[in-house]
mmCIF file of C-alpha atoms and ligand atoms in Angstrom:
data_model
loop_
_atom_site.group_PDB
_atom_site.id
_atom_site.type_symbol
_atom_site.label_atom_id
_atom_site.label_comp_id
_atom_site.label_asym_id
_atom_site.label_seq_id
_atom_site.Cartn_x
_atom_site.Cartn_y
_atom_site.Cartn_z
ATOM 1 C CA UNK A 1 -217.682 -176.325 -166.070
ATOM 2 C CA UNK A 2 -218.687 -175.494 -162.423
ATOM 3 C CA UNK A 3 -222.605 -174.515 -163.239
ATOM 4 C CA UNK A 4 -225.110 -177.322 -163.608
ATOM 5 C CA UNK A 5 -226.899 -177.299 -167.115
ATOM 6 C CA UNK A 6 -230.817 -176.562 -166.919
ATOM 7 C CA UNK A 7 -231.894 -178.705 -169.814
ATOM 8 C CA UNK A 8 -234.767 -176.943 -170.871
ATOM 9 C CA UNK A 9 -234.962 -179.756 -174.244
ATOM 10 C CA UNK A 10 -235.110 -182.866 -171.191
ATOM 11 C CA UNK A 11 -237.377 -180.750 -169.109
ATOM 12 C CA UNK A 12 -239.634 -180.045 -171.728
ATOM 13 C CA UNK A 13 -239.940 -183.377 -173.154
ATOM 14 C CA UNK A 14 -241.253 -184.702 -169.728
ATOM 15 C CA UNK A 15 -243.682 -181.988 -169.577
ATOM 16 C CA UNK A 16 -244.894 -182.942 -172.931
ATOM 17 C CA UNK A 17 -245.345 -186.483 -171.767
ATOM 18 C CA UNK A 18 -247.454 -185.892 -168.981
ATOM 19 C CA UNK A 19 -249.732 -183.729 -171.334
ATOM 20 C CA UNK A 20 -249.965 -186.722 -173.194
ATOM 21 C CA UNK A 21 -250.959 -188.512 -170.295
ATOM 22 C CA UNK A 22 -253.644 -186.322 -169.334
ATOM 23 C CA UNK A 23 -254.770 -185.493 -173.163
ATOM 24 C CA UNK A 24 -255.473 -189.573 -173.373
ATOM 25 C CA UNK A 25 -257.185 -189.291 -170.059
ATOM 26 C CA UNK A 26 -259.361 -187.074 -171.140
ATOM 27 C CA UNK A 27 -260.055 -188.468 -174.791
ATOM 28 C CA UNK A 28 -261.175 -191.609 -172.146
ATOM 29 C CA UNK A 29 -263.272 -189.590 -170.470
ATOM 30 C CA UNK A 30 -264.989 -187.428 -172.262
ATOM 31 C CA UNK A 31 -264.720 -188.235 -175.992
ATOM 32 C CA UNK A 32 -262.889 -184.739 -176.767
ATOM 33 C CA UNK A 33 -259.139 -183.501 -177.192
ATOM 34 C CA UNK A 34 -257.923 -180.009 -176.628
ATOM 35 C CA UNK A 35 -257.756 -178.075 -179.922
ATOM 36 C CA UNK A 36 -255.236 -174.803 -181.281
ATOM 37 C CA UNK A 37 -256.092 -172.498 -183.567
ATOM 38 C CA UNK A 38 -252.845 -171.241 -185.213
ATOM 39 C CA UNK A 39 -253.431 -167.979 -187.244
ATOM 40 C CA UNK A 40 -250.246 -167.079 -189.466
ATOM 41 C CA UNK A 41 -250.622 -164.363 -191.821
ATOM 42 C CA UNK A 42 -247.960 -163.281 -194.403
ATOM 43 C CA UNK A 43 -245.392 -165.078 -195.382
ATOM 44 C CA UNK A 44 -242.461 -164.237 -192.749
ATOM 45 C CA UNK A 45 -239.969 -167.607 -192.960
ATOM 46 C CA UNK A 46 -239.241 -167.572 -189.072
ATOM 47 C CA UNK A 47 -243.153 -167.261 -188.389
ATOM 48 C CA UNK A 48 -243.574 -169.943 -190.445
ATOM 49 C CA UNK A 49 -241.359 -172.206 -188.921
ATOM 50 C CA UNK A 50 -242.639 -171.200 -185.368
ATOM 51 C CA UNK A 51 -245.998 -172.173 -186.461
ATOM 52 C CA UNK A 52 -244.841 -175.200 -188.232
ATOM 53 C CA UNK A 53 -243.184 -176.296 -184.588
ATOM 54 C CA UNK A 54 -246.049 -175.697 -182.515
ATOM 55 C CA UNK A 55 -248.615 -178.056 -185.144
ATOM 56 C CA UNK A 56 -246.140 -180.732 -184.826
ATOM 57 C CA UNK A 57 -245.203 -180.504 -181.317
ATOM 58 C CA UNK A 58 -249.554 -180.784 -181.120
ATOM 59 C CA UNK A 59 -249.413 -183.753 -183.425
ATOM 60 C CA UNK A 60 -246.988 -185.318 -180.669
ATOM 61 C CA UNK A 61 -249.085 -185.058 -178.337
ATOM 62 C CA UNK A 62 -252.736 -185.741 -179.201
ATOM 63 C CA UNK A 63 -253.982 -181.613 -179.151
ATOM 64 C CA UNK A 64 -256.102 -181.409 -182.612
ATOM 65 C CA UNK A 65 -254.356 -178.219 -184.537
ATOM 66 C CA UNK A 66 -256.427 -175.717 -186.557
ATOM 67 C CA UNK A 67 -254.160 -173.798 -189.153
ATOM 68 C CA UNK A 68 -254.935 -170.621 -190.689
ATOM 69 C CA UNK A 69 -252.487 -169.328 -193.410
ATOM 70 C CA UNK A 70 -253.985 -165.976 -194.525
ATOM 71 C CA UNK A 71 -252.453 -163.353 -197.179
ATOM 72 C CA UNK A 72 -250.051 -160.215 -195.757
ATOM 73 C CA UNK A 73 -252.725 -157.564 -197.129
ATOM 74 C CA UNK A 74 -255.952 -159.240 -195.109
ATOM 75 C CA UNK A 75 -257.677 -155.797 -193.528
ATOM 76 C CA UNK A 76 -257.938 -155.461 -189.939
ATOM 77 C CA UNK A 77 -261.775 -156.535 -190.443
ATOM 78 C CA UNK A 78 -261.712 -159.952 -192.004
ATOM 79 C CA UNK A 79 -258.587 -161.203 -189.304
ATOM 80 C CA UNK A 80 -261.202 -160.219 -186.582
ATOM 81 C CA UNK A 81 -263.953 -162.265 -188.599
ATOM 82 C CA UNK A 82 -261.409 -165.033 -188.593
ATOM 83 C CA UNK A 83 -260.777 -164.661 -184.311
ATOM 84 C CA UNK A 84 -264.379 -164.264 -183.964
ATOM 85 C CA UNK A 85 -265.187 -167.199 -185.595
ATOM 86 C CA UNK A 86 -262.321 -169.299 -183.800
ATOM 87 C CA UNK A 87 -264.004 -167.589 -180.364
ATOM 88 C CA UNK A 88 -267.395 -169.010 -181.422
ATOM 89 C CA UNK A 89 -265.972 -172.762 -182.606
ATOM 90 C CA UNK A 90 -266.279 -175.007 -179.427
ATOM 91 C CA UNK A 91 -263.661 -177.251 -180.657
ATOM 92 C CA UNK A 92 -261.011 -174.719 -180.482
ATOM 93 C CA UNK A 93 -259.964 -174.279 -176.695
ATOM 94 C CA UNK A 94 -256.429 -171.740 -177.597
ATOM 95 C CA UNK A 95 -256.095 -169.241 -180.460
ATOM 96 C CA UNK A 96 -252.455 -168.202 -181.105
ATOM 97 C CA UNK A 97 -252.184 -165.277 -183.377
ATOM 98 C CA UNK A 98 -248.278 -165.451 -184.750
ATOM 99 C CA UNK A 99 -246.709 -162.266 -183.923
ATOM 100 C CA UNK A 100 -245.495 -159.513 -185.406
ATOM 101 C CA UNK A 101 -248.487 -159.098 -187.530
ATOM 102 C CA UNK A 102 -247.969 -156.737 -190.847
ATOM 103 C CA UNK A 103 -248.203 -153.218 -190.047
ATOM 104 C CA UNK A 104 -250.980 -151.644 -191.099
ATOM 105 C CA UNK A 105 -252.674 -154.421 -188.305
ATOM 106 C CA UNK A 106 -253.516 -153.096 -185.228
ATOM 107 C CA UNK A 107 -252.170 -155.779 -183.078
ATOM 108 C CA UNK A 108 -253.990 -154.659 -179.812
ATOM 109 C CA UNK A 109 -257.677 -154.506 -181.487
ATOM 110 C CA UNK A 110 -256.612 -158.329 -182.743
ATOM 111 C CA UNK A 111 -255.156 -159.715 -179.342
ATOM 112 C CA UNK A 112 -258.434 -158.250 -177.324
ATOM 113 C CA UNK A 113 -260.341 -159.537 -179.414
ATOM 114 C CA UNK A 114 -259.398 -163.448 -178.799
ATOM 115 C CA UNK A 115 -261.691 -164.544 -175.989
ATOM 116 C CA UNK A 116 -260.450 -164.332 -172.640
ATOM 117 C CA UNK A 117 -260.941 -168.041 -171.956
ATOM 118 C CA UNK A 118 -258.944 -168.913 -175.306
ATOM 119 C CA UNK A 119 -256.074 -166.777 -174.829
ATOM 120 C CA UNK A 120 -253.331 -169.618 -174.619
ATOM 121 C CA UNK A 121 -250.830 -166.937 -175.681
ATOM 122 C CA UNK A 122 -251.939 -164.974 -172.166
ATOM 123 C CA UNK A 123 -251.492 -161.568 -174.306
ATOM 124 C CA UNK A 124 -254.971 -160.183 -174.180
ATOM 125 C CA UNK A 125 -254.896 -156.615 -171.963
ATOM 126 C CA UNK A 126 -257.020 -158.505 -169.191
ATOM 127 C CA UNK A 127 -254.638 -161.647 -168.660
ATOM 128 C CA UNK A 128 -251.701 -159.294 -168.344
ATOM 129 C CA UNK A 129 -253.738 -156.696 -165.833
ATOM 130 C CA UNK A 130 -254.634 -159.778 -163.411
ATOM 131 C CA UNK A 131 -251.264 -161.094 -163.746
ATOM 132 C CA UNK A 132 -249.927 -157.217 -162.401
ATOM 133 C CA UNK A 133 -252.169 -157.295 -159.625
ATOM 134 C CA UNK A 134 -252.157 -159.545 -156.332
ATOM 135 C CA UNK A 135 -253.866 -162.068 -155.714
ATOM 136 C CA UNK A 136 -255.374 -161.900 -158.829
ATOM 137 C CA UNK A 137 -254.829 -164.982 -161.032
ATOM 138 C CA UNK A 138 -255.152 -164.741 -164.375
ATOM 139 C CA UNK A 139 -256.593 -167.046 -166.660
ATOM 140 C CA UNK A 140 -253.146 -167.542 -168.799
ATOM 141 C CA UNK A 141 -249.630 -166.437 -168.459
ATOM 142 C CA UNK A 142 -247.420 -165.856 -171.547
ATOM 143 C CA UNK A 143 -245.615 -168.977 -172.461
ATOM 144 C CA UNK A 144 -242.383 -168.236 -172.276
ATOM 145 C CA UNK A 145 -242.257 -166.619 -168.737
ATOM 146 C CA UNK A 146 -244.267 -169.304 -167.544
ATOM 147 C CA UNK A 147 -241.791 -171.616 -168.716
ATOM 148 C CA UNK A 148 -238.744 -169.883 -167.168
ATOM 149 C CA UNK A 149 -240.567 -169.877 -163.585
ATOM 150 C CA UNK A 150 -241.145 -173.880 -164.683
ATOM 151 C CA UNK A 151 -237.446 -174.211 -165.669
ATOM 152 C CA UNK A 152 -236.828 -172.653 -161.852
ATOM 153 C CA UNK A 153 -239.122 -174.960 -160.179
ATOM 154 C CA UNK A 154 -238.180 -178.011 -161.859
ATOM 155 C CA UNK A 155 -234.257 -177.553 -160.977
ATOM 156 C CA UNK A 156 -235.154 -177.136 -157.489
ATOM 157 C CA UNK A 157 -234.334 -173.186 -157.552
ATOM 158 C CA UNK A 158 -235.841 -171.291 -154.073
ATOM 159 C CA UNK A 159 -237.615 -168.355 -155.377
ATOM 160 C CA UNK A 160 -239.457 -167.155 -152.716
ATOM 161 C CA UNK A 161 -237.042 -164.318 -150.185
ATOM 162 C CA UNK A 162 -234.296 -164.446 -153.594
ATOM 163 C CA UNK A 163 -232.907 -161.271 -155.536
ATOM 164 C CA UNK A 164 -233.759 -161.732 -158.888
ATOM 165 C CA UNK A 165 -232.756 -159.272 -161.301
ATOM 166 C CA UNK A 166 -234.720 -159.189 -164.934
ATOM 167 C CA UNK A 167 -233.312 -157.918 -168.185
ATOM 168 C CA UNK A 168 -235.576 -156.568 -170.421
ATOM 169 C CA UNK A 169 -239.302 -155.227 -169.490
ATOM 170 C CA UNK A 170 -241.223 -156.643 -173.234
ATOM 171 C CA UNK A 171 -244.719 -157.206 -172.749
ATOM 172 C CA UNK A 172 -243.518 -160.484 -174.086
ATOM 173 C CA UNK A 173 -241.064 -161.851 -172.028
ATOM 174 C CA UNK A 174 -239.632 -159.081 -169.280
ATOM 175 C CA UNK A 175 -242.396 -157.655 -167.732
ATOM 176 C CA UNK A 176 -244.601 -160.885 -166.966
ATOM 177 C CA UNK A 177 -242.107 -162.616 -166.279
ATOM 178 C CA UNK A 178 -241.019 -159.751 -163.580
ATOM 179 C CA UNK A 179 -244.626 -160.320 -162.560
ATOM 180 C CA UNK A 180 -244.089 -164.337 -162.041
ATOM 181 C CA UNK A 181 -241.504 -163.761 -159.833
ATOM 182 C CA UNK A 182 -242.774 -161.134 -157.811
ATOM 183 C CA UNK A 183 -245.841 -163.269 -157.479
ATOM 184 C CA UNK A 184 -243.790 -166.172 -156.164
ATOM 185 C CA UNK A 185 -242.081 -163.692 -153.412
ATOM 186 C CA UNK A 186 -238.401 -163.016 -155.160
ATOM 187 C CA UNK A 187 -237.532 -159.396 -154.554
ATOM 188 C CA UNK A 188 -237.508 -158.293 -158.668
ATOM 189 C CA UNK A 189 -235.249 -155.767 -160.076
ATOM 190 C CA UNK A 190 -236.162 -154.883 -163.798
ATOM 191 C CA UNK A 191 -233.342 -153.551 -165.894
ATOM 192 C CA UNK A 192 -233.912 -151.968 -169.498
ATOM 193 C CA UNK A 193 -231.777 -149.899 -171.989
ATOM 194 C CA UNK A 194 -231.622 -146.755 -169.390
ATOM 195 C CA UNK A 195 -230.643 -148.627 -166.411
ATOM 196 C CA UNK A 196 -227.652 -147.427 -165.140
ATOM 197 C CA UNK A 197 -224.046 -149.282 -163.892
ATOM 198 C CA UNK A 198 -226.279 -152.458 -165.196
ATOM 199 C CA UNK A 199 -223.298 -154.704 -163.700
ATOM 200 C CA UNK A 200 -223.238 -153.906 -160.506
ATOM 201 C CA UNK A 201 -226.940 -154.544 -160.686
ATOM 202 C CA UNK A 202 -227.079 -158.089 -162.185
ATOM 203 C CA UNK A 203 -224.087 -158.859 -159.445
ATOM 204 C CA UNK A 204 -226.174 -158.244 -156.825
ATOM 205 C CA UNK A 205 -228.472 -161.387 -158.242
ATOM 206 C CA UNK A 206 -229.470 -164.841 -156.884
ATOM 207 C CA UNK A 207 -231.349 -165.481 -160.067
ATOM 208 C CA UNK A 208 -230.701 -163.900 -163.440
ATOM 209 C CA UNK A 209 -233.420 -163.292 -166.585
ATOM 210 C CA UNK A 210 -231.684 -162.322 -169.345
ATOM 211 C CA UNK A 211 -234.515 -161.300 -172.422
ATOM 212 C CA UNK A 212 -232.706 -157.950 -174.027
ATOM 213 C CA UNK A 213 -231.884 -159.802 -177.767
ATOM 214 C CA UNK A 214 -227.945 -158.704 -177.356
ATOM 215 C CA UNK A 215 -225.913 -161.614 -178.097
ATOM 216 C CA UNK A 216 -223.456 -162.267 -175.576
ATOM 217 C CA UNK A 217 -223.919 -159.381 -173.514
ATOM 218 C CA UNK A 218 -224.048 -160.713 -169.806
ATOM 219 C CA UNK A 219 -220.522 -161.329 -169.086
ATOM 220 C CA UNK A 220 -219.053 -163.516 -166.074
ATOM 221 C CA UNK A 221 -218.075 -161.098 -163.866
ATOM 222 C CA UNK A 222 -221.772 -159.372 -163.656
ATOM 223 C CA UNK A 223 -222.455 -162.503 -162.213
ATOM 224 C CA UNK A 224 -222.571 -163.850 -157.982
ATOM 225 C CA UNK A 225 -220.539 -166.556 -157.690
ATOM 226 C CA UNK A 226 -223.552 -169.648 -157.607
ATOM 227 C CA UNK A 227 -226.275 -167.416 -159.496
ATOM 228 C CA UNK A 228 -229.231 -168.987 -161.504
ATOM 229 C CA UNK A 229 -229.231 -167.751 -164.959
ATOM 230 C CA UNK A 230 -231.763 -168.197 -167.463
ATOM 231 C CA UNK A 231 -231.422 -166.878 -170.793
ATOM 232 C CA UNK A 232 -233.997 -166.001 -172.655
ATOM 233 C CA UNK A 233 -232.167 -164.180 -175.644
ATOM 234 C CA UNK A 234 -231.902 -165.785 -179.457
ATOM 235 C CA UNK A 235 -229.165 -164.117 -181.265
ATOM 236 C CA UNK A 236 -227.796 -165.237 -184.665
ATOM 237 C CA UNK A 237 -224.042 -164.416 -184.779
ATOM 238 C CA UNK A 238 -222.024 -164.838 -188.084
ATOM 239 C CA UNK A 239 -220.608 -168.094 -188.120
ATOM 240 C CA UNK A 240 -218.760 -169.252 -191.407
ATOM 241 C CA UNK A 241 -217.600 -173.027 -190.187
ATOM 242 C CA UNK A 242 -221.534 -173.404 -189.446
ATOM 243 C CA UNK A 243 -223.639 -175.176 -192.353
ATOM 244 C CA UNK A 244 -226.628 -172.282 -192.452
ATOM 245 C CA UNK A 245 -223.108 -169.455 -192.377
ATOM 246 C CA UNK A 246 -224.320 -168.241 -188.382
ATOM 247 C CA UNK A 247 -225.397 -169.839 -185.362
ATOM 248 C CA UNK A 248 -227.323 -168.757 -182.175
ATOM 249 C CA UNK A 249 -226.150 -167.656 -179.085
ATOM 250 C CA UNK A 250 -228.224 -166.446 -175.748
ATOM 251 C CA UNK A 251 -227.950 -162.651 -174.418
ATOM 252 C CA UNK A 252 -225.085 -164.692 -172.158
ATOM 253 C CA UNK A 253 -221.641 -165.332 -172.489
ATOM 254 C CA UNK A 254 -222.211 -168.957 -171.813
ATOM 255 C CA UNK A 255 -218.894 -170.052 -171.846
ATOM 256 C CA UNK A 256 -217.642 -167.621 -169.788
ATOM 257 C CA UNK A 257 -220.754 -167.732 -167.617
ATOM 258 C CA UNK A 258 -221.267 -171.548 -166.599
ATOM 259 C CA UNK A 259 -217.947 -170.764 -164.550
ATOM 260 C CA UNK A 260 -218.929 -168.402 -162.422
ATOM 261 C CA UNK A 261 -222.559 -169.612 -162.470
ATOM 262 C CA UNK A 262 -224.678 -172.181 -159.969
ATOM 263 C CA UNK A 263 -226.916 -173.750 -162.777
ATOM 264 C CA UNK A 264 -227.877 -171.661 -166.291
ATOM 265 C CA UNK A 265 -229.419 -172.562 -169.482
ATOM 266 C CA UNK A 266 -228.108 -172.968 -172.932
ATOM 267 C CA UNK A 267 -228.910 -171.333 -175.754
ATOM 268 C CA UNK A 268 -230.306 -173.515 -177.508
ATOM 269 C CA UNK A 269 -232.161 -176.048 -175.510
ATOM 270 C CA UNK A 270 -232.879 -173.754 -172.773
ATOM 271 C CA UNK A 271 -236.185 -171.175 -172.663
ATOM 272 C CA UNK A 272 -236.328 -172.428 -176.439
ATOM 273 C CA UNK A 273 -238.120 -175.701 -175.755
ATOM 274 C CA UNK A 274 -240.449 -175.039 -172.913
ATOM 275 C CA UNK A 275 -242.109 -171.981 -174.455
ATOM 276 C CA UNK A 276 -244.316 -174.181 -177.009
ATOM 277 C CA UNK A 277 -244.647 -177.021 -174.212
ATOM 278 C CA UNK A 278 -245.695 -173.933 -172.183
ATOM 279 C CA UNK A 279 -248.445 -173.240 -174.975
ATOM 280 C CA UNK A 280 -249.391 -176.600 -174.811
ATOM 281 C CA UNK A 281 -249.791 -176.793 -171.137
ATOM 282 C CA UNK A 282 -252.366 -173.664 -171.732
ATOM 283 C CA UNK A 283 -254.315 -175.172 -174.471
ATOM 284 C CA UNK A 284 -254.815 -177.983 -171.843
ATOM 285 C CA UNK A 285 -255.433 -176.306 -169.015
ATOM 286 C CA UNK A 286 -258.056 -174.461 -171.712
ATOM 287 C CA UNK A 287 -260.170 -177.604 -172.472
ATOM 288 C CA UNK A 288 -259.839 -178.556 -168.834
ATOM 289 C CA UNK A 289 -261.257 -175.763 -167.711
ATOM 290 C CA UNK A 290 -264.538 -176.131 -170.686
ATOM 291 C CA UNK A 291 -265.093 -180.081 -169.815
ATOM 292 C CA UNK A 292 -265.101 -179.409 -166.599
ATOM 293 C CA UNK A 293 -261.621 -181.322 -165.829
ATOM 294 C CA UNK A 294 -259.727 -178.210 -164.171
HETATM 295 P P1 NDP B 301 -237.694 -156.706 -177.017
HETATM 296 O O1 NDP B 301 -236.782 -156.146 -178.037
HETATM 297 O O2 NDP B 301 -239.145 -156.488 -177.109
HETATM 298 O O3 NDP B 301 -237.231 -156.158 -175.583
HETATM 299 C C1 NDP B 301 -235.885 -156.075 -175.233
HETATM 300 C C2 NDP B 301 -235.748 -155.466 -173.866
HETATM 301 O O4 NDP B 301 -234.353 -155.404 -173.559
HETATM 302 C C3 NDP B 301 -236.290 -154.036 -173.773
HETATM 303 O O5 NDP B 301 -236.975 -153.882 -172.560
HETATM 304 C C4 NDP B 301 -235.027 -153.172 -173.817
HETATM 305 O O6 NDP B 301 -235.128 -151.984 -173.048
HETATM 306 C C5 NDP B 301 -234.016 -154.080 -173.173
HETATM 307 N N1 NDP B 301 -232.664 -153.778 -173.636
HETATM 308 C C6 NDP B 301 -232.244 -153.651 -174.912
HETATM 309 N N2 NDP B 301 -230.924 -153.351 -174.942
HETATM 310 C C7 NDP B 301 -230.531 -153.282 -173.660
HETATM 311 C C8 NDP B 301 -229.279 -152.998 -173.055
HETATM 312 N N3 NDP B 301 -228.188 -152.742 -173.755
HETATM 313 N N4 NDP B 301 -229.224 -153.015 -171.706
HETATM 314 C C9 NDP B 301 -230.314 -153.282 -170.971
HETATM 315 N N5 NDP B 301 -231.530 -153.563 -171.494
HETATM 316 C C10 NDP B 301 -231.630 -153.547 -172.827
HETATM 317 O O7 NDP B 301 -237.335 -158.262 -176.954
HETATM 318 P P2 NDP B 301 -238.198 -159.506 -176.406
HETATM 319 O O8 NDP B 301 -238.509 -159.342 -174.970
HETATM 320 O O9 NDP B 301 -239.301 -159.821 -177.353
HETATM 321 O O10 NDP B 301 -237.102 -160.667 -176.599
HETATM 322 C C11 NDP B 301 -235.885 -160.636 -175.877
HETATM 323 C C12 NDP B 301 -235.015 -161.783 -176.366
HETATM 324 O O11 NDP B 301 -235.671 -163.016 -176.068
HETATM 325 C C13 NDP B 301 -234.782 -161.809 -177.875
HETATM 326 O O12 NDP B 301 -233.474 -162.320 -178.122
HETATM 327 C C14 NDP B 301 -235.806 -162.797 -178.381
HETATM 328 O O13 NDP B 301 -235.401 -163.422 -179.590
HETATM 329 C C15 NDP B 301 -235.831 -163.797 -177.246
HETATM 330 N N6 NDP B 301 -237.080 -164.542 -177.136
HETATM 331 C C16 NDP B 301 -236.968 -165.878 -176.953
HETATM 332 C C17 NDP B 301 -238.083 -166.649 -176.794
HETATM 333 C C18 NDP B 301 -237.910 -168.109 -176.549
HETATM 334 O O14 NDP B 301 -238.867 -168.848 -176.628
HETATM 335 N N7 NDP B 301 -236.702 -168.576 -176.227
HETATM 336 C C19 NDP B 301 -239.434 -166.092 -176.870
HETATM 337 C C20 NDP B 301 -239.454 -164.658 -176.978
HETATM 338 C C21 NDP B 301 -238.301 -163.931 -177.122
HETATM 339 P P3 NDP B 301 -236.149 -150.772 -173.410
HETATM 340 O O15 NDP B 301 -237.484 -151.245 -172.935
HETATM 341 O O16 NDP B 301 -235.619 -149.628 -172.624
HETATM 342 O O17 NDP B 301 -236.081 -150.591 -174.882
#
């Protein structure tokens, strides 16, 4: 393997310690911890679990977690009672609404409706405006763009003057994290489905975003020799010698990849991790901002 492994599971477990750190510091201080609201509704397994990582990986950590499990067929009125009330409760400093929300929820009404300054998830129509603009800083970024850029920094990755070519332009993932790096000076390409001679596009890369959800689709030889990759992408492929009958694989061709490749993440223990020690960092940087810590 010529590519050195960005080990987002390592990475992310110091960044939860030093939340610890300052979550203790400021239990010293002031008497208060930073608190999560967690708002699942239906019964969706992989929400579930998502939810059921982020409470435990508050636990770890000393942030109080607020769960609310609500039924599939709530109406759009009494899940805005619920975020209104969670705006209003001066213990909770993040809301997290578990996307995708049932259908006959209108997702936008629900995500403007979480107050700006609790908006951990960094999805409300205002957060993602100031984060298009510059010099404009908005008051969260999305978790797991945030903790691609923190992936970057932490492995020592120049972004500033670099080509970086994104694939995939999701409100989630693609666009702000297009955003992050044009912020931080890279010169950002974004790719989609109707991008055309896509190779010859992601060659031309120093640092590689891969979010599309195709598994194993970014093969070696898009890649320049020494290239960054981070990838984004959770894929189950069939597996039958695996215990659960399929396992996951990036929107990479890892194997193939780390070859070619200067340093590039695995799937998993790459983006994976730091996206809920990314939502942590925001619920701190939340109750920092309300005790007057920031
Ligand atoms: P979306 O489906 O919302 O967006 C996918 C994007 O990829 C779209 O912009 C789409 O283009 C583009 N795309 C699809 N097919 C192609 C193609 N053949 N060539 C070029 N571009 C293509 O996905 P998300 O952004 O929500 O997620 C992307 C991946 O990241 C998924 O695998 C998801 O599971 C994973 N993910 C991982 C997270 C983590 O914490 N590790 C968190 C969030 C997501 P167009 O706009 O034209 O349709």
């Amino acid at each position: 393997m010529s590519a050195k492994l960005i080990d987002g599971k390592a990475i992310a477990a110091t960044i939860r310690g030093e939340i610890k750190a300052e979550v203790d510091a400021m239990k010293a201080k002031t008497g208060k911890v930073p608190g999560l609201a967690a708002v699942l509704v239906g019964e969706r397994k992989d929400s579930q679990t998502y939810v059921r990582m982020k409470k435990r990986a508050c636990e770890e950590v000393g942030i109080t977690s607020f769960g609310y499990d609500l039924p599939a067929d709530i109406s759009q009125e009494d899940l805005l009672d619920v975020v209104r009330e969670l705006n209003n409760n001066p213990d909770v400093h993040g809301i997290l609404v578990q996307l995708p929300l049932p259908d006959h929820i209108d997702d936008e009404e629900i995500l403007g409706a979480i107050s700006l300054e609790k908006d951990v998830d960094g999805f409300h129509p205002l957060n993602i405006g100031r984060l298009s603009m510059k010099r404009r800083d908005p008051l969260f970024v999305p978790c797991t763009p945030r903790g691609c850029i923190e992936l970057l920094d932490r492995s020592g990755v120049t972004i500033e003057g670099k080509n970086a070519v994104v694939l995939g332009r999701s409100n989630i993932v693609g666009l702000p994290v297009a955003m992050l790096l044009l912020h931080r000076n890279a010169t950002v390409t974004i790719c989609h489905s109707r991008t055309q001679n896509l190779p010859e596009v992601v060659r031309g890369a120093d640092i590689v975003i891969a979010a599309v959800g195709r598994a194993q689709m970014v093969q070696a030889d898009w890649l320049k020799p020494g290239a960054t990759v981070i990838d984004v992408g959770v894929n189950a492929v069939d597996d039958p010698t695996a215990k659960k009958g399929y396992r996951l694989v990036g929107d990479v061709d890892f194997d193939a990849a780390k070859e070619v490749a200067g340093m590039i993440t695995p799937v998993p223990g790459g983006v994976g991790p730091m996206t809920i020690a990314m939502l942590l960092k925001n619920t701190l940087d939340s109750a920092k901002r309300t005790y007057g810590l920031a």
